[in-house]
XYZ file of C-alpha atoms in Angstrom:
607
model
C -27.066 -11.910 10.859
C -26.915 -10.896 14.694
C -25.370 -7.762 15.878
C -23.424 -7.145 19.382
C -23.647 -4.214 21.546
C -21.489 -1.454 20.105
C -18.053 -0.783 22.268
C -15.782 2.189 22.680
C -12.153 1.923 20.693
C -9.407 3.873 19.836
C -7.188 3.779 16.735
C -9.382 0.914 15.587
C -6.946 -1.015 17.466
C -9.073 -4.559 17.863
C -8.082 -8.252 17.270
C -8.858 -11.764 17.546
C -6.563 -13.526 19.512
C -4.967 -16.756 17.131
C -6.528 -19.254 18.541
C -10.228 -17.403 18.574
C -11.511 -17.882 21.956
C -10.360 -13.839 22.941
C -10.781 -9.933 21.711
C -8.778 -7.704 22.292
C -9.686 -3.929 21.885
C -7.786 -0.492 23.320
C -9.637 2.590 24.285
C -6.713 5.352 24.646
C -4.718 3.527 27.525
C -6.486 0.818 28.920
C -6.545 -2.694 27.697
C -9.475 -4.763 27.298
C -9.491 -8.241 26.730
C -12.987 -9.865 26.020
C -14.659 -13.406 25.583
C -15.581 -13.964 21.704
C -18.606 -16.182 22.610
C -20.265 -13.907 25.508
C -18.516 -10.242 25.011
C -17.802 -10.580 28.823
C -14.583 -8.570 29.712
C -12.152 -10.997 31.554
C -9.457 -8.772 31.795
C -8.482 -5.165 32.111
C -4.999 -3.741 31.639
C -4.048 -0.123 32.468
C -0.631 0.978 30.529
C 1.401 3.535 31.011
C 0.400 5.865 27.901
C -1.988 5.901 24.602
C -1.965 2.191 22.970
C -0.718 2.460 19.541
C -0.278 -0.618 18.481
C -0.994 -3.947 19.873
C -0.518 -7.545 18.950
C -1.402 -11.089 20.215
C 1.530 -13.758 20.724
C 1.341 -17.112 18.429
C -0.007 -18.975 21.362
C -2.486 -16.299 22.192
C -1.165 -16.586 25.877
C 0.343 -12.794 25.701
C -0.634 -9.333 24.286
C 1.792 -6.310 23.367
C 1.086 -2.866 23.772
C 2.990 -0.409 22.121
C 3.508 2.859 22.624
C 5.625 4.496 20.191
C 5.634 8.217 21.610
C 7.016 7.202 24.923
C 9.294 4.584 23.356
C 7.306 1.832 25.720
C 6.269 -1.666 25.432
C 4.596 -3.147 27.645
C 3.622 -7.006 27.603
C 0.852 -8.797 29.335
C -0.097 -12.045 30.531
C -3.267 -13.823 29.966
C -2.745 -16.827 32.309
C -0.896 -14.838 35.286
C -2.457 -11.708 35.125
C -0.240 -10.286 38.338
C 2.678 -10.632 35.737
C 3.766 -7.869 33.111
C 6.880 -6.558 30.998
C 7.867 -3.313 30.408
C 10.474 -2.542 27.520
C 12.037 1.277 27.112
C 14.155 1.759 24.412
C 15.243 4.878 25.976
C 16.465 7.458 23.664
C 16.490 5.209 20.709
C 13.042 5.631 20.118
C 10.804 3.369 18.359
C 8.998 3.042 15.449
C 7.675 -0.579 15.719
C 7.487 -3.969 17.441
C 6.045 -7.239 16.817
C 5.896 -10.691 17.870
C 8.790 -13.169 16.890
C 7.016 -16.918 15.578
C 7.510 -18.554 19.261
C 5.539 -15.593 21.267
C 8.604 -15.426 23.716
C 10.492 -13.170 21.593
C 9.853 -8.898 20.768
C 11.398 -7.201 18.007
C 11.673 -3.296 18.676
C 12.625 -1.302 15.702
C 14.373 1.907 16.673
C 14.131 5.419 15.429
C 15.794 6.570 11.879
C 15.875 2.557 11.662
C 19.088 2.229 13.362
C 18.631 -0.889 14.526
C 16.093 -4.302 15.426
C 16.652 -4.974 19.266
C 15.575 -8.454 19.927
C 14.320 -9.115 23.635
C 13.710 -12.207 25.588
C 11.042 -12.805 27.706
C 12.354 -16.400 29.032
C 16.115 -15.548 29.554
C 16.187 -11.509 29.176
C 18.793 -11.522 27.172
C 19.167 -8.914 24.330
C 20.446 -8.923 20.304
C 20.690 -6.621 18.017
C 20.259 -6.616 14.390
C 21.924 -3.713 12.679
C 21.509 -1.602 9.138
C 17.233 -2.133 8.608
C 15.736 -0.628 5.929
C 12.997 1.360 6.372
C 10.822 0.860 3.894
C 7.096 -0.486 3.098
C 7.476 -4.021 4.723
C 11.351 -5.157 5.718
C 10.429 -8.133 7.849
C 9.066 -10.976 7.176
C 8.539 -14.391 9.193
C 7.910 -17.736 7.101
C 4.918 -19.109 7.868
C 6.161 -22.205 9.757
C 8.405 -19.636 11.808
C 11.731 -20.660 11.110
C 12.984 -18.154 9.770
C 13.130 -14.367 9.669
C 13.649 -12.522 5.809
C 15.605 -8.514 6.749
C 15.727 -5.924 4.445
C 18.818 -4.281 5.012
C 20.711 -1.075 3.598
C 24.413 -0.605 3.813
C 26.949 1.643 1.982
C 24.090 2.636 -0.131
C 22.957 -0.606 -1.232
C 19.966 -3.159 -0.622
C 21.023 -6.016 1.197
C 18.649 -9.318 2.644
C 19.710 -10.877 5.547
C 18.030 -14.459 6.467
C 18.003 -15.537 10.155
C 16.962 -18.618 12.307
C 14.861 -17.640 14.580
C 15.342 -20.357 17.118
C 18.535 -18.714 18.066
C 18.803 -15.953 15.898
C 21.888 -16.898 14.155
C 22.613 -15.534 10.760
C 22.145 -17.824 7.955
C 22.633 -16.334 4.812
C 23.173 -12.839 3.473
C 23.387 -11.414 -0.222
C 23.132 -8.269 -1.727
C 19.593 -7.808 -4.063
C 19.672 -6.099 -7.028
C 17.422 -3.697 -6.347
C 17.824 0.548 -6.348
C 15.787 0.968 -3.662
C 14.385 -2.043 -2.208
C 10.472 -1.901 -1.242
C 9.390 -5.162 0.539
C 10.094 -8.512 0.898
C 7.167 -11.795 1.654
C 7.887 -15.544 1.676
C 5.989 -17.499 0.445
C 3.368 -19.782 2.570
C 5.228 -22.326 2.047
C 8.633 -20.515 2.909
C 10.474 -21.942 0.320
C 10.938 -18.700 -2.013
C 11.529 -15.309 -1.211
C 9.698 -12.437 -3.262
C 11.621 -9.066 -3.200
C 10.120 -5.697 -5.283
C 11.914 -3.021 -6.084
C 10.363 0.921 -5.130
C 7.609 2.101 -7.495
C 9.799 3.864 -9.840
C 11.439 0.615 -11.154
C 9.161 -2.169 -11.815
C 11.251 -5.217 -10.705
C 10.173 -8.063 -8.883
C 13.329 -10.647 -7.616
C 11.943 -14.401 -6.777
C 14.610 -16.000 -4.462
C 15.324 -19.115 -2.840
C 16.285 -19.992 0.944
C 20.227 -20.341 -0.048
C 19.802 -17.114 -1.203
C 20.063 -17.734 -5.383
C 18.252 -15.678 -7.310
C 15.488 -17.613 -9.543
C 14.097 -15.308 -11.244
C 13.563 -11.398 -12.364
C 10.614 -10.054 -13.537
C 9.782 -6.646 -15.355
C 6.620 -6.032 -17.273
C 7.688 -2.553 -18.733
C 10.123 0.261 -17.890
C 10.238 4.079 -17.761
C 6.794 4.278 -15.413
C 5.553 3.961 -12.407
C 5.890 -0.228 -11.337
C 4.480 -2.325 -8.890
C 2.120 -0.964 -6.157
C 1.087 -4.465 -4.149
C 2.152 -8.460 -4.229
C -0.031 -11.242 -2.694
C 1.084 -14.746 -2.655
C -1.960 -17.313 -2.905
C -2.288 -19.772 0.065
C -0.943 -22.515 -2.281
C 2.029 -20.637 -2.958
C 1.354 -21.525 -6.868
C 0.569 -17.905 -7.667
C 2.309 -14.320 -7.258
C 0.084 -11.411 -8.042
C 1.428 -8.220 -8.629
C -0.586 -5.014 -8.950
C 0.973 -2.327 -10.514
C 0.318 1.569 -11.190
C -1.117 0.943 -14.760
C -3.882 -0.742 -13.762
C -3.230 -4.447 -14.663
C -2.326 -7.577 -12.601
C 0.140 -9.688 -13.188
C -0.016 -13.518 -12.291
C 2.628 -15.887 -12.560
C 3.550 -19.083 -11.385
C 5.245 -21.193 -9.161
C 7.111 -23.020 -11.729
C 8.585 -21.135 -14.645
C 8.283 -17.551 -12.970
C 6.428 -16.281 -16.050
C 3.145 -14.539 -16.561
C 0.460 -16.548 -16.963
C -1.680 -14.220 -17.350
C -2.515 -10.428 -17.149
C -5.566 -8.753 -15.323
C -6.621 -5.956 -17.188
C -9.753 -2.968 -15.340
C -11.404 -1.439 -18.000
C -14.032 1.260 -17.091
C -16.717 -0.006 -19.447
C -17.819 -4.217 -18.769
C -19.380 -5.742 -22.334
C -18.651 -9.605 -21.344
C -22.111 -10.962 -20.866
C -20.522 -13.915 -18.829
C -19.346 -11.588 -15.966
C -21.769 -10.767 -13.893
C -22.799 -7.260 -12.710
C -23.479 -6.597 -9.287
C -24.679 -2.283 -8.668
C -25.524 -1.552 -5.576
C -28.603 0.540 -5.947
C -30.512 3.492 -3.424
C -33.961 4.130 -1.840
C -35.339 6.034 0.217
C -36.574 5.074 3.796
C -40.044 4.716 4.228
C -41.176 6.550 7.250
C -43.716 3.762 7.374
C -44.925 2.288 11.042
C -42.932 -0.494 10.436
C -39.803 1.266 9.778
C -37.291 -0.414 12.266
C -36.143 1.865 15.169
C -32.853 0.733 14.971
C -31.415 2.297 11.848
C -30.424 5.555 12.330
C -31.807 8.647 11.175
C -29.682 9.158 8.416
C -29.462 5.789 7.250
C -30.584 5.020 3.287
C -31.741 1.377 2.536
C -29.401 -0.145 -0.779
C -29.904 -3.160 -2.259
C -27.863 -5.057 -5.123
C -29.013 -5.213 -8.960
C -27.548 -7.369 -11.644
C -26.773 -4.973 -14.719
C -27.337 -5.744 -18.099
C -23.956 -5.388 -20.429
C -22.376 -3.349 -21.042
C -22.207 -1.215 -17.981
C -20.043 1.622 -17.821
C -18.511 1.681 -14.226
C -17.935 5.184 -12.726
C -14.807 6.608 -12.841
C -13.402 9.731 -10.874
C -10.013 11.803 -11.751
C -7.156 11.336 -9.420
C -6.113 14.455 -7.027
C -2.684 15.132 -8.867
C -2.131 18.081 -6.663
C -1.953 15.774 -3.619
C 0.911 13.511 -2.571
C 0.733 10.152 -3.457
C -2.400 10.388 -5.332
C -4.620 6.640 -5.013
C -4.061 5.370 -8.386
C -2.909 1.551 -9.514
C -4.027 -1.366 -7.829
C -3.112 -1.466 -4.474
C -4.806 -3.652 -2.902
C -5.410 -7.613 -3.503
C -6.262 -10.809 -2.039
C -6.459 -14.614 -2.567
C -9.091 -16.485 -1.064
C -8.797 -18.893 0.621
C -9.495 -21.951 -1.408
C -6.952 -20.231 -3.920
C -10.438 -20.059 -6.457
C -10.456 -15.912 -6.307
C -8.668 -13.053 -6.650
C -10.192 -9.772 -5.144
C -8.676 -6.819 -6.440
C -9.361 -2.463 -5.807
C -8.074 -0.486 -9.062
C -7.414 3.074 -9.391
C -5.492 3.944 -11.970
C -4.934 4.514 -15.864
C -5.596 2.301 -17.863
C -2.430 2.257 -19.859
C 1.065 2.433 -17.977
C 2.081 6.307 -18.944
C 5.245 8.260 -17.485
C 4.353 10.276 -15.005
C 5.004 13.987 -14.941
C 5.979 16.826 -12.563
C 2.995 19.760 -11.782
C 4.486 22.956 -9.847
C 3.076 22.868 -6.504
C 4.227 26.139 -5.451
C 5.625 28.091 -8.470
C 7.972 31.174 -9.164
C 6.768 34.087 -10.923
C 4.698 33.594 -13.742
C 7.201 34.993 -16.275
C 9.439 31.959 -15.373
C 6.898 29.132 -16.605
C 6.458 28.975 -20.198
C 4.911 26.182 -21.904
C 6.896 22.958 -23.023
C 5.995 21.372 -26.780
C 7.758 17.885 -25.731
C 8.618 16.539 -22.142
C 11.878 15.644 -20.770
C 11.849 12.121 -19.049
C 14.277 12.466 -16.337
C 14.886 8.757 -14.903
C 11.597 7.712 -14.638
C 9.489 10.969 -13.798
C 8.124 12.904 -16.723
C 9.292 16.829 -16.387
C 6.753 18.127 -18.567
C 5.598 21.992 -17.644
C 1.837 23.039 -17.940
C 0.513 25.312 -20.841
C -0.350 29.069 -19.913
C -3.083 30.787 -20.446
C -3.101 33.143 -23.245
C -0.098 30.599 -25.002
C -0.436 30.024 -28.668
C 1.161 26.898 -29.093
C 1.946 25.562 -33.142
C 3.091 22.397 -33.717
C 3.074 23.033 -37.897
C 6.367 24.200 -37.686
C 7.999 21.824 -35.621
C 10.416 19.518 -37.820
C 11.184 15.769 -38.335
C 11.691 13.872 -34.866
C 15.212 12.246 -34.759
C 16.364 9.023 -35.011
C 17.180 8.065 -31.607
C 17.026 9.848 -28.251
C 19.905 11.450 -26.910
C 21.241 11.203 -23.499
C 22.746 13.762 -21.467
C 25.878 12.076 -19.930
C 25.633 14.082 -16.074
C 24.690 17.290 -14.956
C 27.100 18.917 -12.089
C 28.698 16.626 -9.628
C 25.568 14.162 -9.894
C 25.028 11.365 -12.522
C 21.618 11.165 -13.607
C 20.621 9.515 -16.645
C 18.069 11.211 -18.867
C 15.931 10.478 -21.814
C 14.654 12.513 -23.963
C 11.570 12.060 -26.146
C 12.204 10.912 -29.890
C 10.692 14.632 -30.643
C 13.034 17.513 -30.305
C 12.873 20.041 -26.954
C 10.795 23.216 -28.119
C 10.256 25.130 -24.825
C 10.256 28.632 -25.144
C 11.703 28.865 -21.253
C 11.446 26.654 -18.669
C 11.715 26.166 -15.141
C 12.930 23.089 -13.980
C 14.654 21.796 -11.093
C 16.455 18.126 -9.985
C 15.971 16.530 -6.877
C 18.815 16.417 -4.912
C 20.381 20.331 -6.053
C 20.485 23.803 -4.489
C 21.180 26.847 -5.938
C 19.664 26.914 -9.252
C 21.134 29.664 -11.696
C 18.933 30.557 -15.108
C 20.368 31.001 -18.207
C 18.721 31.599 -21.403
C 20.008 30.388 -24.422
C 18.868 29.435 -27.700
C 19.106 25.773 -29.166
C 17.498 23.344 -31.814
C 17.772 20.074 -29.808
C 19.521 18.841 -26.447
C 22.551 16.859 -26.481
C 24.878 16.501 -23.596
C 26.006 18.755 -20.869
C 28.725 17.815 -18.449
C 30.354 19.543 -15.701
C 32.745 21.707 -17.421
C 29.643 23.000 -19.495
C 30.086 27.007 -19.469
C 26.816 28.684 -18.180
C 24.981 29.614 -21.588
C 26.007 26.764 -24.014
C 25.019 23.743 -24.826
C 26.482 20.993 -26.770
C 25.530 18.073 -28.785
C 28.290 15.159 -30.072
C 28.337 17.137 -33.072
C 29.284 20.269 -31.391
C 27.754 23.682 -30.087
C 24.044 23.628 -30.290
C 22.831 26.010 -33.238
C 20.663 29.027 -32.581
C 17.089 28.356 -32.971
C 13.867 30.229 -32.187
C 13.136 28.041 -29.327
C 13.986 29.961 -25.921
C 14.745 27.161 -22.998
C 16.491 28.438 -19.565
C 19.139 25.865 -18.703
C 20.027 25.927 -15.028
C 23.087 25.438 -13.260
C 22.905 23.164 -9.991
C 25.204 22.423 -7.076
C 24.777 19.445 -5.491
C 23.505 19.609 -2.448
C 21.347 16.825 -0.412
C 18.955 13.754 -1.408
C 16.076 16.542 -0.767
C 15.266 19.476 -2.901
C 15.616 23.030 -0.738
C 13.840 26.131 -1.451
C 10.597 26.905 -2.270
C 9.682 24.797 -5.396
C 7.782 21.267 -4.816
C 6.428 18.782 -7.212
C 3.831 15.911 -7.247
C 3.242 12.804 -9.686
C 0.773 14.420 -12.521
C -1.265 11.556 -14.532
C -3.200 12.985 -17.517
C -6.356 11.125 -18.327
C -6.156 8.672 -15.758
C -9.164 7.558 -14.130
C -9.913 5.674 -10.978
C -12.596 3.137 -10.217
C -12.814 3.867 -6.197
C -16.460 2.173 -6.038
C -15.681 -1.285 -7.733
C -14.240 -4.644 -6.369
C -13.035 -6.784 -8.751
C -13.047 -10.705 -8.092
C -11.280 -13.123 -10.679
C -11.612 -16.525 -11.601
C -8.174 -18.374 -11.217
C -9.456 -21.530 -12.500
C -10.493 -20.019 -15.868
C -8.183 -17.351 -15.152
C -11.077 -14.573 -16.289
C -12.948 -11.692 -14.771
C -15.941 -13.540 -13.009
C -17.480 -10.452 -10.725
C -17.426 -6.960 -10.483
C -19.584 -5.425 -7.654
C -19.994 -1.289 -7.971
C -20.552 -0.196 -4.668
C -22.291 4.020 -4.256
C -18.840 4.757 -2.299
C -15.677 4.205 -2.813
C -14.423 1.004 -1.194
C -12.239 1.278 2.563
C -11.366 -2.439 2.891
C -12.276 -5.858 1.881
C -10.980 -9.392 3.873
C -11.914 -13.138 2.429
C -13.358 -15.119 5.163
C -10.530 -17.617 6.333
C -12.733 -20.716 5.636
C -14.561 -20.612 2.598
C -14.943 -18.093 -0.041
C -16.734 -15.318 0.628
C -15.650 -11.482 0.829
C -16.540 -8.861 3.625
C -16.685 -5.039 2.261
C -17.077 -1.547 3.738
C -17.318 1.634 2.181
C -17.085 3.858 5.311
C -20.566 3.673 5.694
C -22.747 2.205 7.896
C -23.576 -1.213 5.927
C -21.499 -4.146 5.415
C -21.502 -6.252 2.592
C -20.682 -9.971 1.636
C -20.300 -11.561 -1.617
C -20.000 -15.159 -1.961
C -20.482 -17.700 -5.526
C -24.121 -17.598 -4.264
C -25.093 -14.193 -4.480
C -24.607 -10.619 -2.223
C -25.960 -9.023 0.679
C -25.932 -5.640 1.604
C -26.382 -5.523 5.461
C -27.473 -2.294 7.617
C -25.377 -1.983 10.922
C -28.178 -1.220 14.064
C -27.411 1.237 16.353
C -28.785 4.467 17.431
C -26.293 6.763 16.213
C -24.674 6.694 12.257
C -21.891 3.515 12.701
C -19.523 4.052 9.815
C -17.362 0.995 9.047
C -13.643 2.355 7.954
C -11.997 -1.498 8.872
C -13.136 -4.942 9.405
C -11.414 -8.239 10.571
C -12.784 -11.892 10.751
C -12.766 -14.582 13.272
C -10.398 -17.302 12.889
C -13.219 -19.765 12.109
C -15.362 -17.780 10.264
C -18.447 -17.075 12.433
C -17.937 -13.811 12.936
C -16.606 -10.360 11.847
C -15.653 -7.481 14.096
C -17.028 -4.340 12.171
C -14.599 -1.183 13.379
C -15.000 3.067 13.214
C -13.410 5.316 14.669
C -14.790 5.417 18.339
C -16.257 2.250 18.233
C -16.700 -1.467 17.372
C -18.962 -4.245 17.179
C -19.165 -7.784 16.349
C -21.349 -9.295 13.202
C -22.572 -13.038 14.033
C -22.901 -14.847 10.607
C -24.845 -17.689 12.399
C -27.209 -18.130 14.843
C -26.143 -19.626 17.906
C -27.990 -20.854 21.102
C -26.831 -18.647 23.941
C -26.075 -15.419 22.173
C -25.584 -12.289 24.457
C -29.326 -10.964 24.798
C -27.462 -7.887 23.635
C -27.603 -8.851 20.337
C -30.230 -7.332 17.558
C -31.521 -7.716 14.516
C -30.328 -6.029 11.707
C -32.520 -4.836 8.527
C -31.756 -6.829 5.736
C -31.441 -5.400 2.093
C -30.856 -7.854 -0.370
């Protein structure tokens, strides 16, 4: 491997232009456009503010800049560098723009999502698409740019929109059946349309270009669902990655499961191989290399003997969105692998509510059984100095019961086939203000609706007995979709595990686990080389590493100072990978080439 010079960046804003003879890279608000083959810089573009995003056209004969804060876009010419574009959205804002297929087209999303405006850069004309949703990925070109796949949301419902994007013509619209609609991706082939639904309701909708549904997926219910979807290149294969820790394949022809990618924490196949990537010292010999830096450790991989037992760490519960389930994968190429990252429990479990900021202590009291509350888990944490006996509890019932609503807002409940014991409680819906306590005794929960007087509870059978069991019901107003006042909440998952340092890589010919490399950090990124199959990893530290069928490398970046790779991206053809941190880039040459800049260095191998 051969090393570049390393360059300034900011935002790790750097790509390879589509047809691979340019890179682009920003450093705050200037533009720099360099030759992949010599590093030379052939052009230099000056915008009006900070760069934070920018994007190549199809044809790799224009570049966007972005500049969300300002509400700018400006667009420049490779060929004609005396020509430029300058788009302002005014006070609509904006909160994203990208290329349309044909490179003569830019899509501006607006603030709150209002709208998509739709410029031209032949005729300057100007559409507008109305009702986006704003959610994890709403757009979606097919691969042969024809068409253009919208997530919409009107009158409280989840809508896709398909347009043609030669004229930008509607050509079919239908509602999906969906609650709240997460993303959408064609297929490479564009001929089917995969929809998912938000993480709180596994579903998965599969449909065609006339807009029929072909089929509806869902592996389980009452948990947390699906966390990432990859189509393979073939377009024979949907993976979805999901919050228990499992990936689902299925295929292109019945829509089923084919099969089901479990991550266990402990590896006792002797066929899959092993890879740890193991730590020594540096030498301080005389022929140390200059070029690593100070701080620099050599690694090196080492096949493991089964079974191995990978490491595991406990997920930050008291942190939003906590980094558990798979949520990242990725074909390669050839459609022979399946990389995946997995961080969560090993069993798909209902996930409950921990008090981030919590009333008095008098007012939290320690629950026997939870409450599941649409799909999150309301189940209160035990107190110090509790005693908590379960002896006494009686015979669960026969079948949950379920409240019918609570106030002016239907929300269905579920409660656990164990009675309530909660000797008082503090609980509180999303989407109410004004919470009232109550205490009141009661042996198990039936329904409540609105005309419920502040005290009593009742059951189909009646009043709710006495019983030494003291739970505080609270009486809600409706308010908003967002909780106000002083209580928060965040996703709790007990004895759930993550495997941060491990990349997983899957056989889809055999359709078993073929590799596991265990890396000493956890794992930023990974990316498949677009011509054959071999996989690029960083840890956010400052060595790269490749895996291919023949073996692994783990590569030390030179440089004077400590290089930590967050990101990397490949070349179009495979020669070459740009390696990215915060401040700074630099390109990795796989191959050695006559003419390389006399820039480059060697790096220190560790194999």
């Amino acid at each position: 491997m051969n090393f570049s010079e390393v360059f300034k960046l900011s935002g790790q804003l750097c790509r390879f232009s589509p047809d691979g003879k340019y890179l682009a890279s920003c450093v705050q608000y200037r533009l720099v456009v360099r030759d992949v083959d010599t590093l030379q810089i052939l052009q230099l573009y000056t915008c009006l503010d900070q760069i934070q995003h920018v994007e190549w056209s199809a044809d790799s004969r224009f570049i966007l800049c972005a500049m969300y804060k300002r509400g700018l876009v400006q667009v420049w010419s490779l060929e004609q560098p005396e020509w430029h574009c300058k788009i302002d959205e005014g006070s609509a804002g904006l909160v994203a723009s990208c290329w349309s297929p044909d490179g003569r087209h830019v899509l501006n999303t607006t603030e709150f999502h209002l709208r998509i405006t739709v410029w031209s850069l032949c005729t300057k004309s100007v559409s507008y698409i109305k009702y986006p949703k704003a959610c994890q990925q709403g757009i979606s070109f097919s691969r042969d740019g024809r068409y253009l796949a919208l997530a919409e949301r009107r009158d409280c419902k989840d809508y896709v929109s398909i347009f043609v994007c030669s004229d930008w013509q509607l050509l079919r619209h239908f509602d999906a059946d969906t609650q709240d609609l997460a993303g959408i991706e064609w297929a490479p082939n564009g001929c089917v349309l995969a929809a998912w639904d938000t993480c709180l309701e596994y579903k998965i909708l599969l449909y065609s270009l006339d807009g029929r549904l072909l089929s509806a997926y869902c592996a389980y219910e009452w948990s947390l669902g699906i966390k990432s979807v990859a189509w393979s290149p073939s377009s024979q294969f949907l993976a979805v990655g999901s919050y228990d820790g499992k990936v689902r394949v299925l295929n292109h022809v019945t829509w089923k499961v084919i099969t089901e990618f479990g991550h266990p924490a402990t590896i006792s196949d002797p066929k899959i191989v092993v890879y740890k990537e193991a730590e020594k010292s540096l030498q301080r010999a005389l022929g140390r290399p200059a070029c690593l830096p100070p701080r620099a450790t050599e690694s090196k991989y080492e096949i493991a003997s089964v079974p191995v037992s990978l490491q595991t760490v406990k997920p930050a519960t008291d942190r939003a969105n906590p980094r558990v389930g798979v949520g990242t994968l990725a074909f390669s190429s050839d459609n022979y692998f399946l990389a995946t990252r997995n961080g969560q429990c090993s069993s798909p479990t209902s996930c409950p509510l921990r008090f981030l900021q919590c009333p008095p202590r008098k007012w939290l009291l320690p629950v026997a059984s939870p409450i599941f509350l649409r799909n999150w888990l309301f189940c209160p944490q035990k107190l110090p100095g509790h005693r908590a006996s379960s002896a006494a509890l009686p015979s669960a019932p026969s079948s949950p019961l379920t409240p019918s609503c609570l106030g002016r807002t239907r929300i269905q409940a579920l409660l656990q086939l164990r009675p309530l014991y909660i000797k008082r409680v503090f609980t509180f819906l999303k989407g109410f203000k004004k919470l009232q306590n109550t205490p009141v005794w009661l042996r198990s929960l039936g329904s409540m609706g609105p005309r419920t007087r502040p005290g009593t509870l009742r059951s189909s059978q009646g009043p709710v007995p006495p019983s030494p069991a003291l739970v505080t019901v609270i009486r809600c107003q409706y308010q908003s979709r967002e909780l106000e006042g002083d209580l928060c909440a965040c996703p709790h998952f007990p004895s759930s595990d993550n495997v941060p340092n491990a990349v997983w890589i899957w056989d889809i010919q055999k359709l078993r686990l073929f590799v596991v490399l265990e890396q000493l950090s956890p794992v930023r990124a990974f990316q498949w080389d677009p011509q054959q199959p071999r996989l690029a990893i960083c840890t956010g530290g400052s060595k790269v590493y490749m895996w291919s069928p023949a073996g692994c490398v783990s590569v030390q970046v030179p440089g004077e100072g400590d290089f930590q790779v967050l990101s990397l991206c490949w070349h179009l053809n495979g020669d070459s990978l740009a390696l990215l941190s915060k401040d700074h880039f630099c390109l990795c040459f796989l191959e050695t080439e006559t003419g390389v800049h006399t820039a480059f260095r060697q790096p220190d191998h560790c194999m």
